[in-house]
Amino acid sequence: MAAKSDGAPIPERNENPPECPPKSDQRPPECRPAELRYSVPDCCWTLCALLVFFSDGASDLWLAADYYLRSNYWCFALTLVFIIVPSVVVQVLSFRWFAYDFSESVDSGTAAAAVVAATGAEESDFSTKDSGERGAGRTGEAAELPRPSTGGGARGCCRAFMWLFQAIVHVFQLAQVWRYVHALYLGVQSRWRGDHERRHFYWRMMFESADISMLRLLESFLKSAPQLVLQLSIMIQASQVLPLQGLSASASLISLAWMIASYQKVLRDSRDDKLPMTYKAVIVQILWHLFTIGARTMAFALFASVFQLYFGIFIVAHWCIMTFWIIQGETDFCMSKWEEIIYNMMVGIVYVFCWFSVREGRTRCRMLIYSLTVFIENVMLTTVWYLYRGSRTSDFYAVIMVCVVASSYALGTFFMFVYYCLLHPDGPVSGWGFVVEKEGPVEALASPTTSLPPDLVSSPPRTLQRTKGLDREQGPGVDGDVFQVRAARGGQAPVPHPTPRTEGPVIRIDLPRKKYPAWDAHFIDRRLRKTILVLESAAPVTPRIQYRCLSTLKEVMEYETTV
């Protein structure tokens, strides 16, 4: 039997759907981790992330209080607005996720998965395909499935206490702290427990890390980025730098650079078909974003110190252009069109400050266009400030500021080249000193049957994927635009990947697998999280996750007519 993602048990019309053709892995086996383990550097990274969060928030609050004591009420109000509003938005989103994850009701499909897994079934398939027809005639069987026990009074009191505790945490704006602490706890438990429990806690830790990375990234660009521009503008306009202003601006800049690099690291760690990012690469990426965002915000602050109204017009115009550019690129992160537009609008805010990859495939051209646009804008904003600055600003001071913007952007570009040329997890970027080779179909790369063995499937963040026009046009045997690094000449020849095992429960997700930089569907959709965690805890072996393959036209048409 199979279970829909909405909970109704359904008969499987095609028990053995065609899978993508097998393909040998081009990466040497030693490149992949032997097992998923929470390491000491991972723990230190989370503790440093907590330190960055506290330093950013505390410095902003301290500066706001200082403005109030100095009777500078206008700066106090602006600083406080950029603290409270983004924090409230993040807390509401976080509490909504908690409410869904902690809800009493569990889909009957999840219960069915747990029951079949507990019986020791060797070939249990669970499908997420959502078709009303296929659920007909099986409601009786659905009603007979056992539901999770609601427990007695003690269980009810525990649940009420947890709701109260989470409400207090979110009211006091500490959701991020709780999630960081919870991720630490799950990571430590994954090291102390046995093999089966270790996998369960590791999956939960990756889910939590995905949530906190997305929440912090959103908060950084809603709070830290505007706060940085505001404080720099105040410092330039007043021609003096207060210690608290410098501290707040530095903490905001570090928070921005840290969260972009952290988001990319968690994203790669969550994928079983992608090599993880080393901490050396993360540090270089932090330096890259630190200097480029620093130059960008400095140019903004210089221009805003002279032309406040025109600066607002420029920001709105740049955001609109970037948003329409992202929409034109046909991103694929949400299920509905309007959710996708809202997501693109949020990414447009990120594009005001830095580059952020949101589209599958080769992004070199788009990144080059964006970098040139930002470079030209920085030059124009700085030049206009230099020409129209007030008489209070000396020529020496003006030249120093222009040099700071130019050198900061140059350093950021240098670290970007270092990352892509030397430290990128997949090897150097195509065209920068290595050979590329065109491979087979897109889905042959992304299929779990051709990536890591099932034991190494790591499941880590909230919506499902739609079929793109390119996917509809591709038929069997048509090569997709997928490029992989070929082994260096004289190096070790790639070893064919061992045939993955086929026993144990299979969670069949009837959607094409998302490829980097997008999250896997089971990280985005919380219903799939529940199914995976219940199945994994009940099954004697780790469940395998199988995504739909688009290598045949029949599979594409069936997917389009059922989702």
Coordinates of C-alpha atoms in Angstrom, one line a residue:
M1 CA 0.0 0.0 0.0
A2 CA 1.0 3.6 -0.2
A3 CA 0.1 6.8 1.6
K4 CA -0.7 10.2 0.2
S5 CA 0.9 13.3 1.7
D6 CA -2.5 14.5 2.9
G7 CA -3.0 11.3 4.9
A8 CA -5.4 9.1 3.0
P9 CA -4.1 5.6 2.2
I10 CA -4.2 4.9 -1.5
P11 CA -3.6 1.8 -3.7
E12 CA -0.4 2.1 -5.8
R13 CA -1.3 2.1 -9.5
N14 CA 2.3 1.5 -10.5
E15 CA 4.2 -0.3 -7.8
N16 CA 7.5 -0.2 -9.6
P17 CA 7.7 3.1 -11.4
P18 CA 10.6 3.5 -13.9
E19 CA 13.7 4.9 -12.3
C20 CA 16.4 7.0 -13.8
P21 CA 19.0 5.0 -15.6
P22 CA 22.0 4.1 -13.3
K23 CA 25.1 6.0 -13.8
S24 CA 28.5 5.8 -12.2
D25 CA 29.5 8.5 -9.8
Q26 CA 32.2 10.8 -11.1
R27 CA 33.5 11.7 -7.7
P28 CA 36.1 9.5 -6.1
P29 CA 34.6 7.6 -3.1
E30 CA 37.0 9.2 -0.6
C31 CA 35.4 12.6 -1.3
R32 CA 32.2 11.6 0.4
P33 CA 31.8 11.3 4.1
A34 CA 31.8 7.8 5.5
E35 CA 28.9 8.6 7.8
L36 CA 26.9 11.5 9.1
R37 CA 28.3 12.6 12.4
Y38 CA 27.9 15.8 14.5
S39 CA 31.5 16.9 15.0
V40 CA 33.1 19.3 17.5
P41 CA 33.7 22.0 14.8
D42 CA 29.9 21.8 14.2
C43 CA 29.2 22.5 17.8
C44 CA 31.7 25.4 17.9
W45 CA 30.1 26.8 14.7
T46 CA 26.7 26.9 16.4
L47 CA 28.1 28.5 19.5
C48 CA 29.8 31.2 17.4
A49 CA 26.5 31.7 15.6
L50 CA 24.8 32.3 19.0
L51 CA 27.6 34.8 19.9
V52 CA 27.0 36.7 16.6
F53 CA 23.3 36.8 17.2
F54 CA 23.7 38.2 20.7
S55 CA 26.3 40.7 19.8
D56 CA 24.2 42.1 16.9
G57 CA 21.0 42.4 19.0
A58 CA 22.7 43.7 22.2
S59 CA 24.7 46.3 20.3
D60 CA 21.6 47.7 18.6
L61 CA 19.6 47.9 21.8
W62 CA 22.5 49.5 23.6
L63 CA 22.9 52.1 20.9
A64 CA 19.1 52.8 20.9
A65 CA 19.3 53.4 24.6
D66 CA 22.3 55.7 24.1
Y67 CA 20.4 57.8 21.5
Y68 CA 17.5 58.1 24.0
L69 CA 19.7 59.3 26.8
R70 CA 21.3 61.8 24.5
S71 CA 17.8 63.1 23.6
N72 CA 18.3 62.2 20.0
Y73 CA 14.8 60.9 19.6
W74 CA 14.7 60.7 15.8
C75 CA 17.7 58.3 15.7
F76 CA 16.4 56.4 18.7
A77 CA 13.0 55.8 16.9
L78 CA 14.6 54.7 13.6
T79 CA 17.1 52.4 15.4
L80 CA 14.3 50.8 17.5
V81 CA 12.0 50.3 14.5
F82 CA 14.7 48.3 12.7
I83 CA 15.1 46.2 15.8
I84 CA 11.5 45.5 16.7
V85 CA 9.7 45.0 13.3
P86 CA 12.1 42.4 11.8
S87 CA 12.2 40.5 15.1
V88 CA 8.4 40.3 15.4
V89 CA 8.2 39.0 11.8
V90 CA 10.7 36.3 12.5
Q91 CA 9.0 35.3 15.8
V92 CA 5.6 35.0 14.1
L93 CA 7.1 32.8 11.4
S94 CA 9.0 30.7 13.9
F95 CA 5.9 30.2 16.1
R96 CA 3.9 29.1 13.1
W97 CA 6.4 26.5 12.3
F98 CA 6.4 25.3 15.9
A99 CA 2.6 25.1 16.0
Y100 CA 2.6 22.9 12.9
D101 CA 5.4 20.6 14.1
F102 CA 4.0 20.2 17.6
S103 CA 0.3 19.8 16.6
E104 CA -1.5 16.9 18.1
S105 CA -2.9 15.6 14.8
V106 CA -0.7 13.4 12.7
D107 CA -1.6 12.5 9.2
S108 CA -3.0 9.0 8.8
G109 CA -0.5 8.5 6.0
T110 CA 2.3 9.0 8.6
A111 CA 0.6 6.6 11.0
A112 CA 0.3 4.0 8.1
A113 CA 4.0 4.4 7.4
A114 CA 4.9 3.8 11.0
V115 CA 2.6 0.7 11.2
V116 CA 4.0 -1.0 8.1
A117 CA 7.6 -0.1 9.1
A118 CA 7.1 -1.6 12.5
T119 CA 5.9 -4.9 11.0
G120 CA 9.3 -5.3 9.4
A121 CA 8.1 -5.0 5.8
E122 CA 11.0 -5.2 3.5
E123 CA 9.6 -3.5 0.4
S124 CA 7.2 -0.9 1.8
D125 CA 6.6 2.0 -0.5
F126 CA 5.0 5.3 0.6
S127 CA 4.0 7.8 -2.1
T128 CA 3.3 11.5 -1.7
K129 CA 1.3 11.8 -4.8
D130 CA -1.8 13.8 -4.2
S131 CA -4.7 12.3 -6.3
G132 CA -8.3 12.2 -5.1
E133 CA -9.2 9.3 -7.4
R134 CA -6.6 7.0 -6.0
G135 CA -7.9 7.4 -2.5
A136 CA -11.4 6.3 -3.3
G137 CA -12.6 3.1 -1.8
R138 CA -9.9 3.0 0.9
T139 CA -11.4 5.3 3.6
G140 CA -12.5 2.3 5.6
E141 CA -8.9 1.1 5.7
A142 CA -7.8 4.5 6.7
A143 CA -10.1 4.6 9.6
E144 CA -8.7 1.3 10.9
L145 CA -5.2 2.7 11.1
P146 CA -4.1 3.4 14.6
R147 CA -3.7 7.0 15.5
P148 CA -1.0 8.3 17.9
S149 CA -2.2 8.1 21.4
T150 CA -3.2 11.4 23.0
G151 CA -2.0 10.2 26.4
G152 CA -3.5 10.9 29.8
G153 CA -3.4 13.9 32.1
A154 CA 0.4 13.9 32.5
R155 CA 0.9 14.0 28.7
G156 CA -1.7 16.8 28.4
C157 CA 0.1 18.8 31.1
C158 CA 3.4 18.3 29.3
R159 CA 2.0 19.5 26.1
A160 CA 0.3 22.5 27.7
F161 CA 3.6 23.4 29.4
M162 CA 5.5 23.2 26.1
W163 CA 2.9 25.5 24.4
L164 CA 3.3 27.9 27.3
F165 CA 7.1 27.7 27.2
Q166 CA 7.2 28.3 23.5
A167 CA 4.8 31.2 23.8
I168 CA 7.0 32.9 26.4
V169 CA 10.1 32.3 24.4
H170 CA 8.6 33.9 21.3
V171 CA 7.0 36.8 23.2
F172 CA 10.5 37.6 24.6
Q173 CA 11.9 37.4 21.0
L174 CA 14.2 34.4 21.8
A175 CA 13.0 31.9 19.2
Q176 CA 16.4 31.9 17.5
V177 CA 18.2 31.2 20.8
W178 CA 15.9 28.3 21.6
R179 CA 16.4 26.8 18.1
Y180 CA 20.2 27.1 18.3
V181 CA 20.1 25.4 21.8
H182 CA 17.8 22.7 20.5
A183 CA 20.1 22.1 17.5
L184 CA 23.0 21.7 19.9
Y185 CA 21.1 19.3 22.0
L186 CA 20.1 17.2 19.0
G187 CA 23.6 17.2 17.7
V188 CA 25.1 16.1 21.0
Q189 CA 22.5 13.3 21.3
S190 CA 23.3 12.1 17.8
R191 CA 26.9 11.5 19.1
W192 CA 26.0 9.8 22.3
R193 CA 23.2 7.5 21.1
G194 CA 23.4 4.2 19.2
D195 CA 23.6 3.8 15.5
H196 CA 19.8 3.8 14.8
E197 CA 19.0 6.6 17.3
R198 CA 22.0 8.5 16.1
R199 CA 20.5 8.8 12.6
H200 CA 17.2 9.9 14.0
F201 CA 18.7 12.7 16.1
Y202 CA 21.0 13.7 13.2
W203 CA 18.0 14.1 10.9
R204 CA 16.2 16.2 13.5
M205 CA 19.3 18.3 14.0
M206 CA 19.5 19.0 10.3
F207 CA 15.8 20.0 10.1
E208 CA 16.4 22.4 13.0
S209 CA 19.5 23.8 11.4
A210 CA 17.7 24.4 8.2
D211 CA 14.9 26.3 10.0
I212 CA 17.2 28.5 12.0
S213 CA 19.4 29.3 9.0
M214 CA 16.4 30.5 7.0
L215 CA 15.0 32.5 9.9
R216 CA 18.3 34.2 10.6
L217 CA 18.9 34.9 6.9
L218 CA 15.5 36.6 6.8
E219 CA 16.2 38.6 10.0
S220 CA 19.7 39.7 8.8
F221 CA 18.4 41.3 5.7
L222 CA 15.3 42.8 7.4
K223 CA 17.2 44.1 10.4
S224 CA 21.0 44.1 10.1
A225 CA 21.3 45.5 6.6
P226 CA 19.0 48.5 7.1
Q227 CA 20.5 49.1 10.5
L228 CA 24.0 49.1 9.0
V229 CA 23.0 51.7 6.4
L230 CA 21.3 53.8 9.0
Q231 CA 24.2 54.0 11.4
L232 CA 26.7 54.7 8.7
S233 CA 24.6 57.5 7.3
I234 CA 24.3 59.0 10.8
M235 CA 28.1 58.8 11.3
I236 CA 28.9 60.4 7.9
Q237 CA 26.3 63.1 8.3
A238 CA 27.6 64.0 11.8
S239 CA 31.2 63.7 10.8
Q240 CA 32.0 61.7 13.9
V241 CA 31.9 58.1 15.0
L242 CA 30.6 57.2 18.4
P243 CA 32.0 53.9 19.9
L244 CA 28.6 52.4 20.1
Q245 CA 27.8 53.4 16.5
G246 CA 31.0 51.6 15.3
L247 CA 30.2 48.6 17.4
S248 CA 26.6 48.3 16.2
A249 CA 27.7 48.8 12.5
S250 CA 30.4 46.2 12.8
A251 CA 28.1 43.6 14.5
S252 CA 25.5 44.1 11.8
L253 CA 28.0 43.7 9.0
I254 CA 29.5 40.5 10.6
S255 CA 26.0 39.1 11.1
L256 CA 25.1 39.6 7.4
A257 CA 28.3 38.0 6.1
W258 CA 28.0 35.2 8.7
M259 CA 24.4 34.3 7.8
I260 CA 24.9 34.2 4.1
A261 CA 27.9 31.8 4.4
S262 CA 26.1 29.8 7.1
Y263 CA 23.0 29.4 4.9
Q264 CA 25.1 28.0 2.1
K265 CA 26.9 25.6 4.4
V266 CA 23.7 24.2 5.9
L267 CA 22.2 23.9 2.4
R268 CA 25.0 21.8 1.2
D269 CA 25.3 19.7 4.4
S270 CA 21.6 18.8 3.9
R271 CA 22.1 17.3 0.5
D272 CA 23.3 13.7 0.1
D273 CA 24.2 14.4 -3.6
K274 CA 26.4 17.4 -2.8
L275 CA 29.8 17.6 -1.1
P276 CA 29.7 19.5 2.1
M277 CA 31.4 22.9 2.4
T278 CA 34.6 22.9 4.5
Y279 CA 35.0 25.4 7.3
K280 CA 38.0 26.9 5.4
A281 CA 35.7 27.6 2.5
V282 CA 33.1 29.1 4.9
I283 CA 35.6 31.5 6.4
V284 CA 36.7 32.7 2.9
Q285 CA 33.0 33.1 1.9
I286 CA 32.4 35.2 5.1
L287 CA 35.4 37.4 4.1
W288 CA 34.0 37.7 0.5
H289 CA 30.6 38.9 1.7
L290 CA 32.1 41.0 4.5
F291 CA 34.0 43.2 2.2
T292 CA 31.5 43.4 -0.7
I293 CA 28.6 44.2 1.6
G294 CA 30.8 46.6 3.5
A295 CA 31.6 48.5 0.3
R296 CA 28.0 48.4 -0.8
T297 CA 26.6 49.8 2.5
M298 CA 29.4 52.4 2.7
A299 CA 28.4 53.7 -0.8
F300 CA 24.8 53.7 0.3
A301 CA 25.6 55.7 3.5
L302 CA 27.7 58.2 1.6
F303 CA 25.0 59.0 -0.9
A304 CA 22.2 58.9 1.8
S305 CA 24.1 61.5 3.9
V306 CA 23.6 64.1 1.1
F307 CA 20.5 62.9 -0.8
Q308 CA 18.0 61.2 1.6
L309 CA 15.0 61.4 -0.8
Y310 CA 16.9 60.3 -3.9
F311 CA 18.5 57.5 -1.9
G312 CA 15.0 56.2 -1.1
I313 CA 14.0 56.4 -4.7
F314 CA 17.2 54.6 -5.8
I315 CA 16.6 51.7 -3.3
V316 CA 13.0 51.2 -4.4
A317 CA 14.0 51.3 -8.1
H318 CA 16.9 48.9 -7.6
W319 CA 14.6 46.5 -5.6
C320 CA 11.9 46.6 -8.3
I321 CA 14.4 45.9 -11.1
M322 CA 16.0 43.0 -9.2
T323 CA 12.6 41.5 -8.3
F324 CA 11.4 41.6 -11.9
W325 CA 14.7 40.1 -13.0
I326 CA 14.3 37.2 -10.5
I327 CA 10.7 36.6 -11.5
Q328 CA 11.8 36.6 -15.2
G329 CA 14.4 33.9 -14.3
E330 CA 11.5 31.6 -13.3
T331 CA 12.6 30.5 -9.8
D332 CA 11.0 27.4 -8.4
F333 CA 10.8 27.5 -4.7
C334 CA 7.1 27.6 -3.8
M335 CA 4.0 25.7 -5.0
S336 CA 1.7 28.6 -5.8
K337 CA 2.4 31.5 -8.1
W338 CA 1.7 34.2 -5.5
E339 CA 3.9 32.5 -2.9
E340 CA 6.6 32.4 -5.5
I341 CA 6.2 36.2 -6.2
I342 CA 6.4 37.0 -2.5
Y343 CA 9.5 34.8 -2.2
N344 CA 11.0 36.7 -5.2
M345 CA 10.2 40.0 -3.5
M346 CA 12.1 38.9 -0.4
V347 CA 15.1 37.8 -2.5
G348 CA 14.9 41.2 -4.2
I349 CA 15.7 42.8 -0.8
V350 CA 18.8 40.5 -0.6
Y351 CA 19.8 41.6 -4.1
V352 CA 19.9 45.2 -2.9
F353 CA 23.1 44.3 -0.9
C354 CA 24.7 41.2 -2.4
W355 CA 24.4 38.3 -4.8
F356 CA 22.3 35.3 -3.8
S357 CA 21.9 32.3 -6.1
V358 CA 18.2 31.3 -6.4
R359 CA 18.1 29.5 -9.7
E360 CA 19.2 26.1 -10.9
G361 CA 21.9 25.6 -13.5
R362 CA 24.8 27.7 -14.5
T363 CA 24.6 31.2 -12.9
R364 CA 27.9 32.6 -14.1
C365 CA 26.3 34.9 -16.6
R366 CA 23.7 36.2 -14.2
M367 CA 26.3 36.7 -11.5
L368 CA 28.6 38.6 -13.8
I369 CA 25.7 40.9 -14.8
Y370 CA 24.8 41.5 -11.2
S371 CA 28.4 42.2 -10.2
L372 CA 28.9 44.7 -13.0
T373 CA 25.6 46.4 -12.1
V374 CA 26.6 46.7 -8.4
F375 CA 30.1 47.9 -9.4
I376 CA 28.7 50.7 -11.6
E377 CA 26.1 51.7 -8.9
N378 CA 28.8 51.9 -6.3
V379 CA 31.0 54.1 -8.5
M380 CA 28.1 56.3 -9.4
L381 CA 26.9 56.7 -5.8
T382 CA 30.4 57.4 -4.4
T383 CA 31.1 59.9 -7.3
V384 CA 27.9 61.8 -6.8
W385 CA 28.7 62.1 -3.0
Y386 CA 32.2 63.3 -3.7
L387 CA 31.0 66.0 -6.1
Y388 CA 28.1 67.2 -3.9
R389 CA 29.4 66.7 -0.4
G390 CA 29.1 69.5 2.0
S391 CA 31.8 72.1 2.8
R392 CA 32.3 70.5 6.2
T393 CA 33.9 67.4 4.5
S394 CA 37.5 68.0 3.7
D395 CA 39.1 66.8 0.5
F396 CA 41.5 64.5 2.4
Y397 CA 38.5 62.9 4.3
A398 CA 36.6 62.5 1.0
V399 CA 39.5 60.8 -0.7
I400 CA 39.9 58.4 2.2
M401 CA 36.2 57.4 2.0
V402 CA 36.4 56.8 -1.7
C403 CA 39.5 54.6 -1.2
V404 CA 37.8 52.6 1.5
V405 CA 34.8 51.8 -0.8
A406 CA 37.1 50.8 -3.7
S407 CA 39.5 48.7 -1.6
S408 CA 36.8 47.0 0.2
Y409 CA 35.0 46.0 -3.0
A410 CA 38.3 44.9 -4.5
L411 CA 39.1 42.7 -1.5
G412 CA 35.7 41.1 -1.6
T413 CA 36.1 40.3 -5.3
F414 CA 39.5 38.8 -4.5
F415 CA 38.1 36.4 -1.8
M416 CA 35.3 35.5 -4.2
F417 CA 37.8 34.3 -6.8
V418 CA 39.7 32.5 -4.1
Y419 CA 36.6 30.6 -3.1
Y420 CA 35.6 29.6 -6.6
C421 CA 39.1 28.9 -7.8
L422 CA 40.4 27.0 -4.8
L423 CA 37.8 26.1 -2.2
H424 CA 34.5 25.4 -3.9
P425 CA 33.2 22.0 -2.8
D426 CA 32.7 20.8 -6.3
G427 CA 36.1 21.9 -7.5
P428 CA 37.1 25.0 -9.5
V429 CA 34.4 26.8 -11.5
S430 CA 34.2 25.9 -15.2
G431 CA 36.6 28.0 -17.3
W432 CA 39.0 28.8 -14.5
G433 CA 41.8 26.3 -15.1
F434 CA 40.1 22.9 -15.5
V435 CA 38.2 20.8 -18.0
V436 CA 34.4 20.3 -18.0
E437 CA 32.5 17.4 -19.4
K438 CA 28.8 17.3 -20.3
E439 CA 27.0 14.4 -18.6
G440 CA 23.8 12.6 -19.0
P441 CA 20.2 13.6 -18.2
V442 CA 19.5 16.0 -15.3
E443 CA 17.5 13.6 -13.2
A444 CA 20.1 10.9 -13.6
L445 CA 22.4 13.0 -11.5
A446 CA 19.8 13.9 -8.9
S447 CA 18.2 10.5 -8.4
P448 CA 18.9 9.0 -5.1
T449 CA 19.5 5.7 -6.8
T450 CA 22.6 7.1 -8.4
S451 CA 23.9 9.2 -5.6
L452 CA 24.8 8.1 -2.1
P453 CA 23.9 4.8 -0.7
P454 CA 20.7 4.8 1.2
D455 CA 22.5 4.6 4.5
L456 CA 24.1 8.0 3.8
V457 CA 20.9 9.8 2.9
S458 CA 20.9 13.0 5.0
S459 CA 17.6 14.7 5.4
P460 CA 17.6 18.0 6.4
P461 CA 14.4 22.9 4.9
R462 CA 9.4 24.4 3.1
T463 CA 7.4 24.0 -0.2
L464 CA 7.4 21.6 -3.2
Q465 CA 8.7 21.9 -6.7
R466 CA 6.8 22.6 -9.9
T467 CA 7.6 21.3 -13.3
K468 CA 9.5 23.8 -15.4
G469 CA 9.1 24.3 -19.2
L470 CA 12.5 22.8 -19.8
D471 CA 11.5 19.6 -18.0
R472 CA 8.5 19.2 -20.2
E473 CA 10.4 19.5 -23.4
Q474 CA 13.1 16.9 -22.4
G475 CA 12.4 13.4 -23.5
P476 CA 14.3 10.2 -23.0
G477 CA 17.9 10.4 -24.0
V478 CA 18.0 14.2 -24.1
D479 CA 21.0 15.7 -22.4
G480 CA 20.3 18.4 -19.8
D481 CA 22.6 21.3 -19.2
V482 CA 24.5 19.6 -16.5
F483 CA 28.3 20.0 -16.2
Q484 CA 30.6 18.2 -13.8
V485 CA 34.2 18.4 -13.0
R486 CA 36.3 15.8 -14.7
A487 CA 39.2 14.3 -12.7
A488 CA 42.5 16.0 -13.2
R489 CA 44.9 14.3 -15.7
G490 CA 47.1 11.9 -14.0
G491 CA 44.8 11.6 -11.0
Q492 CA 42.9 8.6 -9.7
A493 CA 40.3 7.3 -12.1
P494 CA 36.7 7.5 -10.8
V495 CA 35.5 4.3 -9.3
P496 CA 32.0 3.1 -10.2
H497 CA 29.5 3.6 -7.4
P498 CA 28.3 0.4 -5.7
T499 CA 24.8 -0.7 -6.4
P500 CA 22.5 0.7 -3.7
R501 CA 20.5 -1.7 -1.6
T502 CA 16.8 -2.1 -2.3
E503 CA 15.4 -3.5 1.0
G504 CA 13.6 -1.5 3.7
P505 CA 10.9 1.1 3.4
V506 CA 10.9 3.6 0.6
I507 CA 9.4 7.1 0.8
R508 CA 8.5 7.8 -2.8
I509 CA 8.1 11.6 -3.4
D510 CA 6.2 12.1 -6.6
L511 CA 8.0 15.3 -7.5
P512 CA 11.3 16.0 -9.3
R513 CA 14.1 16.3 -6.9
K514 CA 15.3 19.9 -6.4
K515 CA 18.9 20.5 -7.2
Y516 CA 21.3 22.9 -5.6
P517 CA 20.8 25.7 -4.6
A518 CA 17.3 24.7 -3.7
W519 CA 16.3 22.6 -0.7
D520 CA 15.0 19.1 -1.0
A521 CA 11.3 18.8 -0.9
H522 CA 11.5 16.8 2.4
F523 CA 13.2 19.7 4.0
I524 CA 10.7 22.3 2.8
D525 CA 7.4 20.4 3.3
R526 CA 6.7 19.7 7.0
R527 CA 4.3 16.9 6.2
L528 CA 7.2 15.0 4.6
R529 CA 9.3 15.7 7.7
K530 CA 6.8 14.0 9.9
T531 CA 6.5 11.0 7.7
I532 CA 10.3 10.6 7.5
L533 CA 10.8 11.0 11.2
V534 CA 8.0 8.5 12.2
L535 CA 9.1 6.0 9.6
E536 CA 12.8 6.3 10.5
S537 CA 12.1 5.9 14.2
A538 CA 10.0 2.8 13.7
A539 CA 11.8 1.0 10.8
P540 CA 14.7 -1.3 11.6
V541 CA 16.7 0.3 8.7
T542 CA 17.0 3.8 7.4
P543 CA 14.2 4.6 4.9
R544 CA 15.2 5.4 1.4
I545 CA 14.0 8.6 -0.3
Q546 CA 13.1 8.3 -4.0
Y547 CA 12.2 11.3 -6.1
R548 CA 10.3 11.3 -9.4
C549 CA 12.5 10.9 -12.5
L550 CA 11.7 13.1 -15.5
S551 CA 13.6 10.9 -18.0
T552 CA 10.4 9.6 -19.7
L553 CA 7.6 11.6 -21.2
K554 CA 5.0 9.3 -19.5
E555 CA 6.4 10.2 -16.1
V556 CA 6.3 13.9 -16.9
M557 CA 2.7 13.8 -18.1
E558 CA 1.5 11.7 -15.1
Y559 CA 3.2 14.2 -12.8
E560 CA 1.6 17.2 -14.5
T561 CA -1.9 15.7 -14.3
T562 CA -1.8 14.7 -10.7
V563 CA -0.1 17.6 -8.8

